[in-house]
Amino acid sequence: MGENGSFLALAVISTLIYIGMFIGCLTGVKIVFGVPCIVALLIYKWRQKHLSMYNGIEDFLQSDNNIIPIRYSYKDIKKITEKFKTKLGHGGYGSVFKGQLRSGRLVAVKLLDKAKSNGQDFVNEVATIGRIHHVNVVQLIGFCVEGSKRALIYEFMPNGSLEKYIHSHAEEKYSLTCEKLYSISLGVARGIDYLHNGCNMKILHFDIKPHNILLDENFNPKVSDFGLARLCPMDKSIVTLTAARGTIGYMAPELFYRNVGAISNKADVYSFGMLLMEMASRRKNLNALAEQSSQIYFPFWIYDQLHDGREVTIENDTDQEIKLAKKMMIVALWCIQTKPEDRPSMDKVLEMLEEEDGELPMPNKPYFCLQDEPVIGVRDDNTDSSWSSLIHQ
């Protein structure tokens, strides 16, 4: 019995060893053959995803080739930019280079990064801005799609973005008078009004902010960067979004909270109101370093000042400039009303800004709306990643 027991134990141990060796061999085979297969599968999926995106872009370009701007080859792009000689800067989706067409016209070429570029953003840009022409909307001259290489060619805007001209930290050489800022605000309002009411399709921008307002050699403003834009029929304004989009500080509350109201062209009105507030006061709308808590959210402080009859003055402003700034602030307060239905349309905003006689009535005080569950997913095109300010020298 003792010998039989020992033999049985030895047999069991030997069997377990062989089983272990067999499993080990199988595991080794899986590792040797499995890892390359997994890698190959991932590469295949990546290629299929991007091939589908490229095919989608091509399908769009072929279907709408009667309304899109000039298509350039990548070879043309290199020639226009002299092999990317003069880099103007780098934004969230790529680098911007200065270029020159054969006609001698200066252009800004945005070369999209392969890893960061979004096919839908590219289509949005070409589909919206490619079909419109307005003195206050930046002109898309051409584009390039060649495999994974994509580029957009815009008119060159020598005075850059509005952002550097309206904040208190701006250098003196970038300082603009209140009259000039008022004139710029009218141009921006006309550009947005055209997007909403002047095309065969209503264009909702969803990212109105100082960085996306470019200035030409005469400081005429042009709305730019249509990567987040949406098209909708003229008889409709409400759109459905899977995630909030825009830049924190300029995004309408309905983009965050469902109970505020439907998402529509009034979101652009809100963003314009925040922009207008900054232009009139020449400071950011959110001041975390404010001495008083009431000034942290700047529109609240502005409202209280105007409501109590106190002037909101800027140093060295004339009486006429103070009057213009006050009008801009009141219009801005109308634009940033919490509920979309309480905001004026852009054509009404333009009418209010152009009003010369009489004093505009004060709207209700804006309020925060936090009693509902926020919309899931926020796409923040922060000014740090904006490319628009790079389309200049």
JSON list of N, CA and C in Angstrom, two decimals, residues 334-390:
[
{"chain": "A", "resi": 334, "resn": "TRP", "atom": "N", "xyz": [-29.47, 92.57, -22.19]},
{"chain": "A", "resi": 334, "resn": "TRP", "atom": "CA", "xyz": [-30.62, 91.97, -22.86]},
{"chain": "A", "resi": 334, "resn": "TRP", "atom": "C", "xyz": [-30.21, 90.64, -23.51]},
{"chain": "A", "resi": 335, "resn": "CYS", "atom": "N", "xyz": [-29.03, 90.61, -24.10]},
{"chain": "A", "resi": 335, "resn": "CYS", "atom": "CA", "xyz": [-28.57, 89.41, -24.81]},
{"chain": "A", "resi": 335, "resn": "CYS", "atom": "C", "xyz": [-28.30, 88.24, -23.88]},
{"chain": "A", "resi": 336, "resn": "ILE", "atom": "N", "xyz": [-27.89, 88.52, -22.64]},
{"chain": "A", "resi": 336, "resn": "ILE", "atom": "CA", "xyz": [-27.50, 87.43, -21.73]},
{"chain": "A", "resi": 336, "resn": "ILE", "atom": "C", "xyz": [-28.61, 87.07, -20.75]},
{"chain": "A", "resi": 337, "resn": "GLN", "atom": "N", "xyz": [-29.85, 87.40, -21.08]},
{"chain": "A", "resi": 337, "resn": "GLN", "atom": "CA", "xyz": [-30.96, 86.94, -20.25]},
{"chain": "A", "resi": 337, "resn": "GLN", "atom": "C", "xyz": [-30.91, 85.42, -20.15]},
{"chain": "A", "resi": 338, "resn": "THR", "atom": "N", "xyz": [-31.23, 84.89, -18.99]},
{"chain": "A", "resi": 338, "resn": "THR", "atom": "CA", "xyz": [-31.05, 83.46, -18.74]},
{"chain": "A", "resi": 338, "resn": "THR", "atom": "C", "xyz": [-31.88, 82.59, -19.67]},
{"chain": "A", "resi": 339, "resn": "LYS", "atom": "N", "xyz": [-33.15, 82.93, -19.85]},
{"chain": "A", "resi": 339, "resn": "LYS", "atom": "CA", "xyz": [-34.02, 82.13, -20.71]},
{"chain": "A", "resi": 339, "resn": "LYS", "atom": "C", "xyz": [-33.91, 82.61, -22.16]},
{"chain": "A", "resi": 340, "resn": "PRO", "atom": "N", "xyz": [-33.77, 81.70, -23.10]},
{"chain": "A", "resi": 340, "resn": "PRO", "atom": "CA", "xyz": [-33.61, 82.09, -24.50]},
{"chain": "A", "resi": 340, "resn": "PRO", "atom": "C", "xyz": [-34.73, 82.98, -25.02]},
{"chain": "A", "resi": 341, "resn": "GLU", "atom": "N", "xyz": [-35.97, 82.70, -24.60]},
{"chain": "A", "resi": 341, "resn": "GLU", "atom": "CA", "xyz": [-37.10, 83.48, -25.11]},
{"chain": "A", "resi": 341, "resn": "GLU", "atom": "C", "xyz": [-37.08, 84.93, -24.63]},
{"chain": "A", "resi": 342, "resn": "ASP", "atom": "N", "xyz": [-36.31, 85.22, -23.58]},
{"chain": "A", "resi": 342, "resn": "ASP", "atom": "CA", "xyz": [-36.22, 86.59, -23.09]},
{"chain": "A", "resi": 342, "resn": "ASP", "atom": "C", "xyz": [-35.14, 87.40, -23.81]},
{"chain": "A", "resi": 343, "resn": "ARG", "atom": "N", "xyz": [-34.35, 86.74, -24.64]},
{"chain": "A", "resi": 343, "resn": "ARG", "atom": "CA", "xyz": [-33.31, 87.45, -25.39]},
{"chain": "A", "resi": 343, "resn": "ARG", "atom": "C", "xyz": [-33.86, 87.93, -26.73]},
{"chain": "A", "resi": 344, "resn": "PRO", "atom": "N", "xyz": [-33.39, 89.07, -27.21]},
{"chain": "A", "resi": 344, "resn": "PRO", "atom": "CA", "xyz": [-33.81, 89.54, -28.53]},
{"chain": "A", "resi": 344, "resn": "PRO", "atom": "C", "xyz": [-33.14, 88.72, -29.63]},
{"chain": "A", "resi": 345, "resn": "SER", "atom": "N", "xyz": [-33.72, 88.73, -30.82]},
{"chain": "A", "resi": 345, "resn": "SER", "atom": "CA", "xyz": [-33.06, 88.12, -31.97]},
{"chain": "A", "resi": 345, "resn": "SER", "atom": "C", "xyz": [-31.92, 89.02, -32.42]},
{"chain": "A", "resi": 346, "resn": "MET", "atom": "N", "xyz": [-31.03, 88.52, -33.27]},
{"chain": "A", "resi": 346, "resn": "MET", "atom": "CA", "xyz": [-29.88, 89.32, -33.68]},
{"chain": "A", "resi": 346, "resn": "MET", "atom": "C", "xyz": [-30.27, 90.54, -34.49]},
{"chain": "A", "resi": 347, "resn": "ASP", "atom": "N", "xyz": [-31.33, 90.47, -35.28]},
{"chain": "A", "resi": 347, "resn": "ASP", "atom": "CA", "xyz": [-31.75, 91.67, -36.01]},
{"chain": "A", "resi": 347, "resn": "ASP", "atom": "C", "xyz": [-32.27, 92.74, -35.05]},
{"chain": "A", "resi": 348, "resn": "LYS", "atom": "N", "xyz": [-32.91, 92.31, -33.97]},
{"chain": "A", "resi": 348, "resn": "LYS", "atom": "CA", "xyz": [-33.36, 93.26, -32.95]},
{"chain": "A", "resi": 348, "resn": "LYS", "atom": "C", "xyz": [-32.16, 93.83, -32.18]},
{"chain": "A", "resi": 349, "resn": "VAL", "atom": "N", "xyz": [-31.17, 92.99, -31.90]},
{"chain": "A", "resi": 349, "resn": "VAL", "atom": "CA", "xyz": [-29.95, 93.45, -31.23]},
{"chain": "A", "resi": 349, "resn": "VAL", "atom": "C", "xyz": [-29.28, 94.53, -32.06]},
{"chain": "A", "resi": 350, "resn": "LEU", "atom": "N", "xyz": [-29.19, 94.31, -33.35]},
{"chain": "A", "resi": 350, "resn": "LEU", "atom": "CA", "xyz": [-28.59, 95.29, -34.26]},
{"chain": "A", "resi": 350, "resn": "LEU", "atom": "C", "xyz": [-29.38, 96.59, -34.25]},
{"chain": "A", "resi": 351, "resn": "GLU", "atom": "N", "xyz": [-30.69, 96.47, -34.25]},
{"chain": "A", "resi": 351, "resn": "GLU", "atom": "CA", "xyz": [-31.55, 97.65, -34.20]},
{"chain": "A", "resi": 351, "resn": "GLU", "atom": "C", "xyz": [-31.33, 98.44, -32.91]},
{"chain": "A", "resi": 352, "resn": "MET", "atom": "N", "xyz": [-31.19, 97.74, -31.79]},
{"chain": "A", "resi": 352, "resn": "MET", "atom": "CA", "xyz": [-30.95, 98.41, -30.51]},
{"chain": "A", "resi": 352, "resn": "MET", "atom": "C", "xyz": [-29.59, 99.12, -30.50]},
{"chain": "A", "resi": 353, "resn": "LEU", "atom": "N", "xyz": [-28.58, 98.48, -31.07]},
{"chain": "A", "resi": 353, "resn": "LEU", "atom": "CA", "xyz": [-27.25, 99.10, -31.11]},
{"chain": "A", "resi": 353, "resn": "LEU", "atom": "C", "xyz": [-27.23, 100.33, -31.99]},
{"chain": "A", "resi": 354, "resn": "GLU", "atom": "N", "xyz": [-28.00, 100.30, -33.07]},
{"chain": "A", "resi": 354, "resn": "GLU", "atom": "CA", "xyz": [-28.01, 101.42, -34.02]},
{"chain": "A", "resi": 354, "resn": "GLU", "atom": "C", "xyz": [-28.92, 102.55, -33.58]},
{"chain": "A", "resi": 355, "resn": "GLU", "atom": "N", "xyz": [-29.73, 102.32, -32.56]},
{"chain": "A", "resi": 355, "resn": "GLU", "atom": "CA", "xyz": [-30.65, 103.34, -32.04]},
{"chain": "A", "resi": 355, "resn": "GLU", "atom": "C", "xyz": [-29.87, 104.57, -31.58]},
{"chain": "A", "resi": 356, "resn": "GLU", "atom": "N", "xyz": [-30.25, 105.73, -32.10]},
{"chain": "A", "resi": 356, "resn": "GLU", "atom": "CA", "xyz": [-29.54, 106.96, -31.75]},
{"chain": "A", "resi": 356, "resn": "GLU", "atom": "C", "xyz": [-30.30, 107.80, -30.73]},
{"chain": "A", "resi": 357, "resn": "ASP", "atom": "N", "xyz": [-31.61, 107.80, -30.81]},
{"chain": "A", "resi": 357, "resn": "ASP", "atom": "CA", "xyz": [-32.41, 108.63, -29.91]},
{"chain": "A", "resi": 357, "resn": "ASP", "atom": "C", "xyz": [-33.06, 107.77, -28.83]},
{"chain": "A", "resi": 358, "resn": "GLY", "atom": "N", "xyz": [-33.23, 108.39, -27.67]},
{"chain": "A", "resi": 358, "resn": "GLY", "atom": "CA", "xyz": [-33.89, 107.70, -26.58]},
{"chain": "A", "resi": 358, "resn": "GLY", "atom": "C", "xyz": [-32.96, 106.78, -25.82]},
{"chain": "A", "resi": 359, "resn": "GLU", "atom": "N", "xyz": [-33.39, 106.40, -24.63]},
{"chain": "A", "resi": 359, "resn": "GLU", "atom": "CA", "xyz": [-32.58, 105.54, -23.77]},
{"chain": "A", "resi": 359, "resn": "GLU", "atom": "C", "xyz": [-33.21, 104.16, -23.72]},
{"chain": "A", "resi": 360, "resn": "LEU", "atom": "N", "xyz": [-32.40, 103.15, -23.87]},
{"chain": "A", "resi": 360, "resn": "LEU", "atom": "CA", "xyz": [-32.91, 101.79, -23.88]},
{"chain": "A", "resi": 360, "resn": "LEU", "atom": "C", "xyz": [-33.38, 101.39, -22.49]},
{"chain": "A", "resi": 361, "resn": "PRO", "atom": "N", "xyz": [-34.48, 100.63, -22.40]},
{"chain": "A", "resi": 361, "resn": "PRO", "atom": "CA", "xyz": [-34.94, 100.17, -21.09]},
{"chain": "A", "resi": 361, "resn": "PRO", "atom": "C", "xyz": [-34.02, 99.09, -20.53]},
{"chain": "A", "resi": 362, "resn": "MET", "atom": "N", "xyz": [-33.98, 98.99, -19.21]},
{"chain": "A", "resi": 362, "resn": "MET", "atom": "CA", "xyz": [-33.18, 97.96, -18.56]},
{"chain": "A", "resi": 362, "resn": "MET", "atom": "C", "xyz": [-33.94, 96.63, -18.57]},
{"chain": "A", "resi": 363, "resn": "PRO", "atom": "N", "xyz": [-33.27, 95.53, -18.85]},
{"chain": "A", "resi": 363, "resn": "PRO", "atom": "CA", "xyz": [-33.90, 94.21, -18.77]},
{"chain": "A", "resi": 363, "resn": "PRO", "atom": "C", "xyz": [-33.92, 93.73, -17.32]},
{"chain": "A", "resi": 364, "resn": "ASN", "atom": "N", "xyz": [-34.45, 92.53, -17.12]},
{"chain": "A", "resi": 364, "resn": "ASN", "atom": "CA", "xyz": [-34.36, 91.91, -15.80]},
{"chain": "A", "resi": 364, "resn": "ASN", "atom": "C", "xyz": [-32.92, 91.50, -15.52]},
{"chain": "A", "resi": 365, "resn": "LYS", "atom": "N", "xyz": [-32.60, 91.36, -14.26]},
{"chain": "A", "resi": 365, "resn": "LYS", "atom": "CA", "xyz": [-31.26, 90.94, -13.89]},
{"chain": "A", "resi": 365, "resn": "LYS", "atom": "C", "xyz": [-31.06, 89.47, -14.25]},
{"chain": "A", "resi": 366, "resn": "PRO", "atom": "N", "xyz": [-29.98, 89.14, -14.95]},
{"chain": "A", "resi": 366, "resn": "PRO", "atom": "CA", "xyz": [-29.71, 87.72, -15.25]},
{"chain": "A", "resi": 366, "resn": "PRO", "atom": "C", "xyz": [-29.49, 86.94, -13.96]},
{"chain": "A", "resi": 367, "resn": "TYR", "atom": "N", "xyz": [-29.75, 85.66, -14.00]},
{"chain": "A", "resi": 367, "resn": "TYR", "atom": "CA", "xyz": [-29.54, 84.84, -12.81]},
{"chain": "A", "resi": 367, "resn": "TYR", "atom": "C", "xyz": [-28.95, 83.49, -13.23]},
{"chain": "A", "resi": 368, "resn": "PHE", "atom": "N", "xyz": [-28.28, 82.85, -12.27]},
{"chain": "A", "resi": 368, "resn": "PHE", "atom": "CA", "xyz": [-27.76, 81.52, -12.52]},
{"chain": "A", "resi": 368, "resn": "PHE", "atom": "C", "xyz": [-28.90, 80.52, -12.42]},
{"chain": "A", "resi": 369, "resn": "CYS", "atom": "N", "xyz": [-28.82, 79.47, -13.21]},
{"chain": "A", "resi": 369, "resn": "CYS", "atom": "CA", "xyz": [-29.86, 78.44, -13.20]},
{"chain": "A", "resi": 369, "resn": "CYS", "atom": "C", "xyz": [-29.20, 77.09, -12.96]},
{"chain": "A", "resi": 370, "resn": "LEU", "atom": "N", "xyz": [-29.25, 76.63, -11.70]},
{"chain": "A", "resi": 370, "resn": "LEU", "atom": "CA", "xyz": [-28.52, 75.42, -11.34]},
{"chain": "A", "resi": 370, "resn": "LEU", "atom": "C", "xyz": [-29.43, 74.33, -10.78]},
{"chain": "A", "resi": 371, "resn": "GLN", "atom": "N", "xyz": [-30.76, 74.49, -10.95]},
{"chain": "A", "resi": 371, "resn": "GLN", "atom": "CA", "xyz": [-31.64, 73.55, -10.28]},
{"chain": "A", "resi": 371, "resn": "GLN", "atom": "C", "xyz": [-31.96, 72.31, -11.11]},
{"chain": "A", "resi": 372, "resn": "ASP", "atom": "N", "xyz": [-31.30, 72.15, -12.23]},
{"chain": "A", "resi": 372, "resn": "ASP", "atom": "CA", "xyz": [-31.56, 70.98, -13.06]},
{"chain": "A", "resi": 372, "resn": "ASP", "atom": "C", "xyz": [-30.27, 70.23, -13.32]},
{"chain": "A", "resi": 373, "resn": "GLU", "atom": "N", "xyz": [-30.41, 68.98, -13.66]},
{"chain": "A", "resi": 373, "resn": "GLU", "atom": "CA", "xyz": [-29.22, 68.18, -13.97]},
{"chain": "A", "resi": 373, "resn": "GLU", "atom": "C", "xyz": [-28.56, 68.71, -15.23]},
{"chain": "A", "resi": 374, "resn": "PRO", "atom": "N", "xyz": [-27.26, 68.94, -15.19]},
{"chain": "A", "resi": 374, "resn": "PRO", "atom": "CA", "xyz": [-26.59, 69.52, -16.35]},
{"chain": "A", "resi": 374, "resn": "PRO", "atom": "C", "xyz": [-26.53, 68.55, -17.53]},
{"chain": "A", "resi": 375, "resn": "VAL", "atom": "N", "xyz": [-26.39, 69.11, -18.72]},
{"chain": "A", "resi": 375, "resn": "VAL", "atom": "CA", "xyz": [-26.21, 68.31, -19.92]},
{"chain": "A", "resi": 375, "resn": "VAL", "atom": "C", "xyz": [-24.88, 67.56, -19.81]},
{"chain": "A", "resi": 376, "resn": "ILE", "atom": "N", "xyz": [-24.88, 66.29, -20.16]},
{"chain": "A", "resi": 376, "resn": "ILE", "atom": "CA", "xyz": [-23.66, 65.49, -20.07]},
{"chain": "A", "resi": 376, "resn": "ILE", "atom": "C", "xyz": [-22.76, 65.81, -21.26]},
{"chain": "A", "resi": 377, "resn": "GLY", "atom": "N", "xyz": [-21.50, 66.04, -20.97]},
{"chain": "A", "resi": 377, "resn": "GLY", "atom": "CA", "xyz": [-20.53, 66.27, -22.04]},
{"chain": "A", "resi": 377, "resn": "GLY", "atom": "C", "xyz": [-20.45, 67.72, -22.44]},
{"chain": "A", "resi": 378, "resn": "VAL", "atom": "N", "xyz": [-19.30, 68.30, -22.28]},
{"chain": "A", "resi": 378, "resn": "VAL", "atom": "CA", "xyz": [-19.10, 69.69, -22.66]},
{"chain": "A", "resi": 378, "resn": "VAL", "atom": "C", "xyz": [-17.87, 69.78, -23.54]},
{"chain": "A", "resi": 379, "resn": "ARG", "atom": "N", "xyz": [-18.04, 70.33, -24.70]},
{"chain": "A", "resi": 379, "resn": "ARG", "atom": "CA", "xyz": [-16.90, 70.54, -25.59]},
{"chain": "A", "resi": 379, "resn": "ARG", "atom": "C", "xyz": [-16.47, 71.99, -25.44]},
{"chain": "A", "resi": 380, "resn": "ASP", "atom": "N", "xyz": [-15.36, 72.21, -24.77]},
{"chain": "A", "resi": 380, "resn": "ASP", "atom": "CA", "xyz": [-14.88, 73.57, -24.50]},
{"chain": "A", "resi": 380, "resn": "ASP", "atom": "C", "xyz": [-13.76, 73.92, -25.46]},
{"chain": "A", "resi": 381, "resn": "ASP", "atom": "N", "xyz": [-14.05, 74.84, -26.38]},
{"chain": "A", "resi": 381, "resn": "ASP", "atom": "CA", "xyz": [-13.01, 75.35, -27.26]},
{"chain": "A", "resi": 381, "resn": "ASP", "atom": "C", "xyz": [-12.38, 76.55, -26.59]},
{"chain": "A", "resi": 382, "resn": "ASN", "atom": "N", "xyz": [-11.53, 76.27, -25.60]},
{"chain": "A", "resi": 382, "resn": "ASN", "atom": "CA", "xyz": [-10.93, 77.34, -24.81]},
{"chain": "A", "resi": 382, "resn": "ASN", "atom": "C", "xyz": [-10.09, 78.24, -25.68]},
{"chain": "A", "resi": 383, "resn": "THR", "atom": "N", "xyz": [-9.99, 79.51, -25.26]},
{"chain": "A", "resi": 383, "resn": "THR", "atom": "CA", "xyz": [-9.23, 80.48, -26.04]},
{"chain": "A", "resi": 383, "resn": "THR", "atom": "C", "xyz": [-7.78, 80.06, -26.18]},
{"chain": "A", "resi": 384, "resn": "ASP", "atom": "N", "xyz": [-7.26, 79.28, -25.25]},
{"chain": "A", "resi": 384, "resn": "ASP", "atom": "CA", "xyz": [-5.87, 78.84, -25.35]},
{"chain": "A", "resi": 384, "resn": "ASP", "atom": "C", "xyz": [-5.65, 77.93, -26.55]},
{"chain": "A", "resi": 385, "resn": "SER", "atom": "N", "xyz": [-6.73, 77.25, -26.97]},
{"chain": "A", "resi": 385, "resn": "SER", "atom": "CA", "xyz": [-6.57, 76.33, -28.09]},
{"chain": "A", "resi": 385, "resn": "SER", "atom": "C", "xyz": [-7.16, 76.89, -29.37]},
{"chain": "A", "resi": 386, "resn": "SER", "atom": "N", "xyz": [-7.60, 78.12, -29.34]},
{"chain": "A", "resi": 386, "resn": "SER", "atom": "CA", "xyz": [-8.19, 78.70, -30.54]},
{"chain": "A", "resi": 386, "resn": "SER", "atom": "C", "xyz": [-7.13, 79.02, -31.57]},
{"chain": "A", "resi": 387, "resn": "TRP", "atom": "N", "xyz": [-7.45, 78.74, -32.82]},
{"chain": "A", "resi": 387, "resn": "TRP", "atom": "CA", "xyz": [-6.51, 79.05, -33.89]},
{"chain": "A", "resi": 387, "resn": "TRP", "atom": "C", "xyz": [-6.78, 80.40, -34.50]},
{"chain": "A", "resi": 388, "resn": "SER", "atom": "N", "xyz": [-7.99, 80.95, -34.27]},
{"chain": "A", "resi": 388, "resn": "SER", "atom": "CA", "xyz": [-8.39, 82.15, -35.01]},
{"chain": "A", "resi": 388, "resn": "SER", "atom": "C", "xyz": [-7.45, 83.31, -34.79]},
{"chain": "A", "resi": 389, "resn": "SER", "atom": "N", "xyz": [-6.95, 83.45, -33.57]},
{"chain": "A", "resi": 389, "resn": "SER", "atom": "CA", "xyz": [-6.07, 84.58, -33.29]},
{"chain": "A", "resi": 389, "resn": "SER", "atom": "C", "xyz": [-4.73, 84.43, -33.99]},
{"chain": "A", "resi": 390, "resn": "LEU", "atom": "N", "xyz": [-4.51, 83.29, -34.62]},
{"chain": "A", "resi": 390, "resn": "LEU", "atom": "CA", "xyz": [-3.24, 83.05, -35.28]},
{"chain": "A", "resi": 390, "resn": "LEU", "atom": "C", "xyz": [-3.25, 83.46, -36.75]}
]
